């Protein structure tokens, strides 16, 4: 079984600043993957970043990076140089045993 | 690449009727397709997992006789909501994975179902 917890229902950040979204997870799987997806108002789910749990190196994708702490089961997302287009719901997800489990989401607002 | 489409994007139906939603992978072969349900301002809840040519695996609490899933080919899965009721109104999203997708799921744009 998997559980994913996002403790921040809402976050806001000034444009061009940096923000970190928190995520913790629990899984009984030894082989699993972690994801961050964003869902803008269009409701299309868009992959932001992916982390293979067996890799120690933190994944990065341009302005997006993660802090993966496997022992603590923590998988936070850092967004640098925030842009207006980053405004969306962000869902953390854990994939294991052929199933993707999402957290409850964090609504990110960008302040111009 | 890796585009998933859904049709229709929104549908309104009368209570008691059945509605079919199609999910297609446009440029890859989807070994597995997933169906999710999302209530307003809530997260995505997995309803079922389907593999081409085999029966779908439903999550606990999901009525398999109400939500019929067919995965007839490597590019098409359908979700049929049978005898729909107002409480079935929701946003339904499908996703698909490919053989080489590193377990990444590609999501469709979703279908908004409203049952009157």
PDB file of N, CA, C and O in Angstrom, chain B residues 2-45:
ATOM      1  N   UNK B   2       3.945  11.079 -27.236  1.00  0.00           N
ATOM      2  CA  UNK B   2       3.243  10.631 -26.049  1.00  0.00           C
ATOM      3  C   UNK B   2       1.991  11.446 -25.774  1.00  0.00           C
ATOM      4  O   UNK B   2       1.848  12.030 -24.703  1.00  0.00           O
ATOM      5  N   UNK B   3       1.103  11.479 -26.746  1.00  0.00           N
ATOM      6  CA  UNK B   3      -0.148  12.216 -26.601  1.00  0.00           C
ATOM      7  C   UNK B   3      -1.293  11.246 -26.362  1.00  0.00           C
ATOM      8  O   UNK B   3      -1.420  10.228 -27.031  1.00  0.00           O
ATOM      9  N   UNK B   4      -2.125  11.608 -25.394  1.00  0.00           N
ATOM     10  CA  UNK B   4      -3.318  10.829 -25.079  1.00  0.00           C
ATOM     11  C   UNK B   4      -4.537  11.724 -25.271  1.00  0.00           C
ATOM     12  O   UNK B   4      -4.564  12.852 -24.768  1.00  0.00           O
ATOM     13  N   UNK B   5      -5.504  11.225 -25.999  1.00  0.00           N
ATOM     14  CA  UNK B   5      -6.726  12.001 -26.220  1.00  0.00           C
ATOM     15  C   UNK B   5      -7.895  11.338 -25.522  1.00  0.00           C
ATOM     16  O   UNK B   5      -7.879  10.127 -25.265  1.00  0.00           O
ATOM     17  N   UNK B   6      -8.896  12.143 -25.210  1.00  0.00           N
ATOM     18  CA  UNK B   6     -10.134  11.647 -24.641  1.00  0.00           C
ATOM     19  C   UNK B   6     -11.302  12.249 -25.394  1.00  0.00           C
ATOM     20  O   UNK B   6     -11.272  13.420 -25.796  1.00  0.00           O
ATOM     21  N   UNK B   7     -12.336  11.439 -25.536  1.00  0.00           N
ATOM     22  CA  UNK B   7     -13.530  11.928 -26.225  1.00  0.00           C
ATOM     23  C   UNK B   7     -14.766  11.320 -25.584  1.00  0.00           C
ATOM     24  O   UNK B   7     -14.783  10.097 -25.326  1.00  0.00           O
ATOM     25  N   UNK B   8     -15.776  12.118 -25.256  1.00  0.00           N
ATOM     26  CA  UNK B   8     -15.841  13.571 -25.469  1.00  0.00           C
ATOM     27  C   UNK B   8     -15.135  14.328 -24.355  1.00  0.00           C
ATOM     28  O   UNK B   8     -14.750  13.747 -23.348  1.00  0.00           O
ATOM     29  N   UNK B   9     -14.987  15.629 -24.514  1.00  0.00           N
ATOM     30  CA  UNK B   9     -14.368  16.444 -23.473  1.00  0.00           C
ATOM     31  C   UNK B   9     -15.388  16.770 -22.384  1.00  0.00           C
ATOM     32  O   UNK B   9     -15.013  16.967 -21.219  1.00  0.00           O
ATOM     33  N   UNK B  10     -16.639  16.861 -22.771  1.00  0.00           N
ATOM     34  CA  UNK B  10     -17.696  17.018 -21.786  1.00  0.00           C
ATOM     35  C   UNK B  10     -18.986  16.411 -22.330  1.00  0.00           C
ATOM     36  O   UNK B  10     -19.224  16.414 -23.535  1.00  0.00           O
ATOM     37  N   UNK B  11     -19.753  15.876 -21.417  1.00  0.00           N
ATOM     38  CA  UNK B  11     -21.008  15.236 -21.803  1.00  0.00           C
ATOM     39  C   UNK B  11     -22.035  15.458 -20.709  1.00  0.00           C
ATOM     40  O   UNK B  11     -21.708  15.396 -19.514  1.00  0.00           O
ATOM     41  N   UNK B  12     -23.255  15.727 -21.150  1.00  0.00           N
ATOM     42  CA  UNK B  12     -24.396  15.865 -20.246  1.00  0.00           C
ATOM     43  C   UNK B  12     -25.397  14.790 -20.617  1.00  0.00           C
ATOM     44  O   UNK B  12     -25.728  14.642 -21.801  1.00  0.00           O
ATOM     45  N   UNK B  13     -25.865  14.049 -19.644  1.00  0.00           N
ATOM     46  CA  UNK B  13     -26.811  12.989 -19.948  1.00  0.00           C
ATOM     47  C   UNK B  13     -27.913  12.959 -18.888  1.00  0.00           C
ATOM     48  O   UNK B  13     -27.776  13.544 -17.815  1.00  0.00           O
ATOM     49  N   UNK B  14     -28.973  12.243 -19.215  1.00  0.00           N
ATOM     50  CA  UNK B  14     -30.076  12.104 -18.281  1.00  0.00           C
ATOM     51  C   UNK B  14     -29.823  10.911 -17.357  1.00  0.00           C
ATOM     52  O   UNK B  14     -29.155   9.932 -17.744  1.00  0.00           O
ATOM     53  N   UNK B  15     -30.364  10.996 -16.176  1.00  0.00           N
ATOM     54  CA  UNK B  15     -30.226   9.913 -15.215  1.00  0.00           C
ATOM     55  C   UNK B  15     -30.798   8.624 -15.801  1.00  0.00           C
ATOM     56  O   UNK B  15     -31.860   8.625 -16.431  1.00  0.00           O
ATOM     57  N   UNK B  16     -30.065   7.534 -15.645  1.00  0.00           N
ATOM     58  CA  UNK B  16     -30.527   6.244 -16.140  1.00  0.00           C
ATOM     59  C   UNK B  16     -29.921   5.841 -17.474  1.00  0.00           C
ATOM     60  O   UNK B  16     -30.018   4.665 -17.868  1.00  0.00           O
ATOM     61  N   UNK B  17     -29.310   6.771 -18.156  1.00  0.00           N
ATOM     62  CA  UNK B  17     -28.696   6.445 -19.443  1.00  0.00           C
ATOM     63  C   UNK B  17     -27.235   6.034 -19.236  1.00  0.00           C
ATOM     64  O   UNK B  17     -26.677   6.195 -18.160  1.00  0.00           O
ATOM     65  N   UNK B  18     -26.630   5.496 -20.311  1.00  0.00           N
ATOM     66  CA  UNK B  18     -25.226   5.076 -20.258  1.00  0.00           C
ATOM     67  C   UNK B  18     -24.386   6.012 -21.107  1.00  0.00           C
ATOM     68  O   UNK B  18     -24.836   6.531 -22.123  1.00  0.00           O
ATOM     69  N   UNK B  19     -23.171   6.218 -20.672  1.00  0.00           N
ATOM     70  CA  UNK B  19     -22.254   7.125 -21.363  1.00  0.00           C
ATOM     71  C   UNK B  19     -20.915   6.419 -21.573  1.00  0.00           C
ATOM     72  O   UNK B  19     -20.393   5.788 -20.648  1.00  0.00           O
ATOM     73  N   UNK B  20     -20.394   6.537 -22.778  1.00  0.00           N
ATOM     74  CA  UNK B  20     -19.095   5.926 -23.080  1.00  0.00           C
ATOM     75  C   UNK B  20     -18.041   7.011 -23.280  1.00  0.00           C
ATOM     76  O   UNK B  20     -18.257   7.977 -24.023  1.00  0.00           O
ATOM     77  N   UNK B  21     -16.907   6.844 -22.654  1.00  0.00           N
ATOM     78  CA  UNK B  21     -15.777   7.764 -22.789  1.00  0.00           C
ATOM     79  C   UNK B  21     -14.608   6.996 -23.404  1.00  0.00           C
ATOM     80  O   UNK B  21     -14.270   5.906 -22.953  1.00  0.00           O
ATOM     81  N   UNK B  22     -14.017   7.575 -24.440  1.00  0.00           N
ATOM     82  CA  UNK B  22     -12.903   6.930 -25.129  1.00  0.00           C
ATOM     83  C   UNK B  22     -11.570   7.561 -24.732  1.00  0.00           C
ATOM     84  O   UNK B  22     -11.480   8.776 -24.564  1.00  0.00           O
ATOM     85  N   UNK B  23     -10.577   6.724 -24.614  1.00  0.00           N
ATOM     86  CA  UNK B  23      -9.216   7.173 -24.312  1.00  0.00           C
ATOM     87  C   UNK B  23      -8.287   6.545 -25.345  1.00  0.00           C
ATOM     88  O   UNK B  23      -8.255   5.321 -25.491  1.00  0.00           O
ATOM     89  N   UNK B  24      -7.558   7.386 -26.065  1.00  0.00           N
ATOM     90  CA  UNK B  24      -6.672   6.882 -27.120  1.00  0.00           C
ATOM     91  C   UNK B  24      -5.249   7.377 -26.936  1.00  0.00           C
ATOM     92  O   UNK B  24      -5.032   8.555 -26.638  1.00  0.00           O
ATOM     93  N   UNK B  25      -4.292   6.488 -27.125  1.00  0.00           N
ATOM     94  CA  UNK B  25      -2.896   6.905 -27.218  1.00  0.00           C
ATOM     95  C   UNK B  25      -2.616   7.135 -28.695  1.00  0.00           C
ATOM     96  O   UNK B  25      -2.792   6.238 -29.514  1.00  0.00           O
ATOM     97  N   UNK B  26      -2.205   8.355 -29.041  1.00  0.00           N
ATOM     98  CA  UNK B  26      -2.141   8.747 -30.455  1.00  0.00           C
ATOM     99  C   UNK B  26      -0.836   8.364 -31.140  1.00  0.00           C
ATOM    100  O   UNK B  26      -0.818   8.129 -32.346  1.00  0.00           O
ATOM    101  N   UNK B  27       0.242   8.326 -30.414  1.00  0.00           N
ATOM    102  CA  UNK B  27       1.526   8.111 -31.082  1.00  0.00           C
ATOM    103  C   UNK B  27       2.391   7.070 -30.375  1.00  0.00           C
ATOM    104  O   UNK B  27       3.606   7.030 -30.577  1.00  0.00           O
ATOM    105  N   UNK B  28       1.758   6.236 -29.565  1.00  0.00           N
ATOM    106  CA  UNK B  28       2.504   5.146 -28.947  1.00  0.00           C
ATOM    107  C   UNK B  28       1.529   4.033 -28.579  1.00  0.00           C
ATOM    108  O   UNK B  28       0.323   4.232 -28.528  1.00  0.00           O
ATOM    109  N   UNK B  29       2.084   2.873 -28.341  1.00  0.00           N
ATOM    110  CA  UNK B  29       1.260   1.740 -27.934  1.00  0.00           C
ATOM    111  C   UNK B  29       1.224   1.676 -26.407  1.00  0.00           C
ATOM    112  O   UNK B  29       2.264   1.606 -25.761  1.00  0.00           O
ATOM    113  N   UNK B  30       0.019   1.714 -25.893  1.00  0.00           N
ATOM    114  CA  UNK B  30      -0.170   1.764 -24.446  1.00  0.00           C
ATOM    115  C   UNK B  30      -0.349   0.355 -23.886  1.00  0.00           C
ATOM    116  O   UNK B  30      -1.359  -0.292 -24.132  1.00  0.00           O
ATOM    117  N   UNK B  31       0.644  -0.103 -23.173  1.00  0.00           N
ATOM    118  CA  UNK B  31       0.523  -1.431 -22.576  1.00  0.00           C
ATOM    119  C   UNK B  31      -0.513  -1.433 -21.451  1.00  0.00           C
ATOM    120  O   UNK B  31      -1.200  -2.417 -21.237  1.00  0.00           O
ATOM    121  N   UNK B  32      -0.597  -0.342 -20.751  1.00  0.00           N
ATOM    122  CA  UNK B  32      -1.520  -0.229 -19.637  1.00  0.00           C
ATOM    123  C   UNK B  32      -2.210   1.129 -19.682  1.00  0.00           C
ATOM    124  O   UNK B  32      -1.568   2.131 -19.991  1.00  0.00           O
ATOM    125  N   UNK B  33      -3.490   1.122 -19.407  1.00  0.00           N
ATOM    126  CA  UNK B  33      -4.247   2.369 -19.300  1.00  0.00           C
ATOM    127  C   UNK B  33      -4.930   2.428 -17.941  1.00  0.00           C
ATOM    128  O   UNK B  33      -5.303   1.381 -17.392  1.00  0.00           O
ATOM    129  N   UNK B  34      -5.054   3.619 -17.428  1.00  0.00           N
ATOM    130  CA  UNK B  34      -5.624   3.837 -16.107  1.00  0.00           C
ATOM    131  C   UNK B  34      -6.792   4.814 -16.218  1.00  0.00           C
ATOM    132  O   UNK B  34      -6.768   5.730 -17.037  1.00  0.00           O
ATOM    133  N   UNK B  35      -7.776   4.612 -15.370  1.00  0.00           N
ATOM    134  CA  UNK B  35      -8.906   5.538 -15.299  1.00  0.00           C
ATOM    135  C   UNK B  35      -8.966   6.120 -13.895  1.00  0.00           C
ATOM    136  O   UNK B  35      -8.948   5.395 -12.899  1.00  0.00           O
ATOM    137  N   UNK B  36      -9.063   7.456 -13.852  1.00  0.00           N
ATOM    138  CA  UNK B  36      -9.137   8.172 -12.600  1.00  0.00           C
ATOM    139  C   UNK B  36     -10.429   8.986 -12.555  1.00  0.00           C
ATOM    140  O   UNK B  36     -10.989   9.368 -13.578  1.00  0.00           O
ATOM    141  N   UNK B  37     -10.817   9.308 -11.343  1.00  0.00           N
ATOM    142  CA  UNK B  37     -11.955  10.192 -11.123  1.00  0.00           C
ATOM    143  C   UNK B  37     -11.462  11.338 -10.239  1.00  0.00           C
ATOM    144  O   UNK B  37     -10.706  11.109  -9.282  1.00  0.00           O
ATOM    145  N   UNK B  38     -11.877  12.555 -10.582  1.00  0.00           N
ATOM    146  CA  UNK B  38     -11.451  13.710  -9.794  1.00  0.00           C
ATOM    147  C   UNK B  38     -12.660  14.568  -9.466  1.00  0.00           C
ATOM    148  O   UNK B  38     -13.339  15.073 -10.367  1.00  0.00           O
ATOM    149  N   UNK B  39     -12.921  14.743  -8.176  1.00  0.00           N
ATOM    150  CA  UNK B  39     -13.975  15.638  -7.726  1.00  0.00           C
ATOM    151  C   UNK B  39     -13.406  17.048  -7.647  1.00  0.00           C
ATOM    152  O   UNK B  39     -12.190  17.240  -7.556  1.00  0.00           O
ATOM    153  N   UNK B  40     -14.283  18.059  -7.659  1.00  0.00           N
ATOM    154  CA  UNK B  40     -13.812  19.452  -7.652  1.00  0.00           C
ATOM    155  C   UNK B  40     -12.838  19.731  -6.513  1.00  0.00           C
ATOM    156  O   UNK B  40     -13.090  19.384  -5.363  1.00  0.00           O
ATOM    157  N   UNK B  41     -11.724  20.317  -6.870  1.00  0.00           N
ATOM    158  CA  UNK B  41     -10.690  20.721  -5.920  1.00  0.00           C
ATOM    159  C   UNK B  41     -10.150  19.541  -5.105  1.00  0.00           C
ATOM    160  O   UNK B  41      -9.686  19.733  -3.977  1.00  0.00           O
ATOM    161  N   UNK B  42     -10.224  18.359  -5.665  1.00  0.00           N
ATOM    162  CA  UNK B  42      -9.711  17.173  -4.990  1.00  0.00           C
ATOM    163  C   UNK B  42      -8.640  16.512  -5.857  1.00  0.00           C
ATOM    164  O   UNK B  42      -8.387  16.919  -6.979  1.00  0.00           O
ATOM    165  N   UNK B  43      -8.043  15.491  -5.286  1.00  0.00           N
ATOM    166  CA  UNK B  43      -6.995  14.769  -6.002  1.00  0.00           C
ATOM    167  C   UNK B  43      -7.595  13.743  -6.949  1.00  0.00           C
ATOM    168  O   UNK B  43      -8.807  13.542  -6.998  1.00  0.00           O
ATOM    169  N   UNK B  44      -6.737  13.092  -7.702  1.00  0.00           N
ATOM    170  CA  UNK B  44      -7.179  12.042  -8.616  1.00  0.00           C
ATOM    171  C   UNK B  44      -7.246  10.724  -7.856  1.00  0.00           C
ATOM    172  O   UNK B  44      -6.297  10.347  -7.157  1.00  0.00           O
ATOM    173  N   UNK B  45      -8.363  10.028  -8.023  1.00  0.00           N
ATOM    174  CA  UNK B  45      -8.524   8.733  -7.381  1.00  0.00           C
ATOM    175  C   UNK B  45      -8.544   7.660  -8.455  1.00  0.00           C
ATOM    176  O   UNK B  45      -9.367   7.716  -9.374  1.00  0.00           O
TER     177      UNK B  45
END
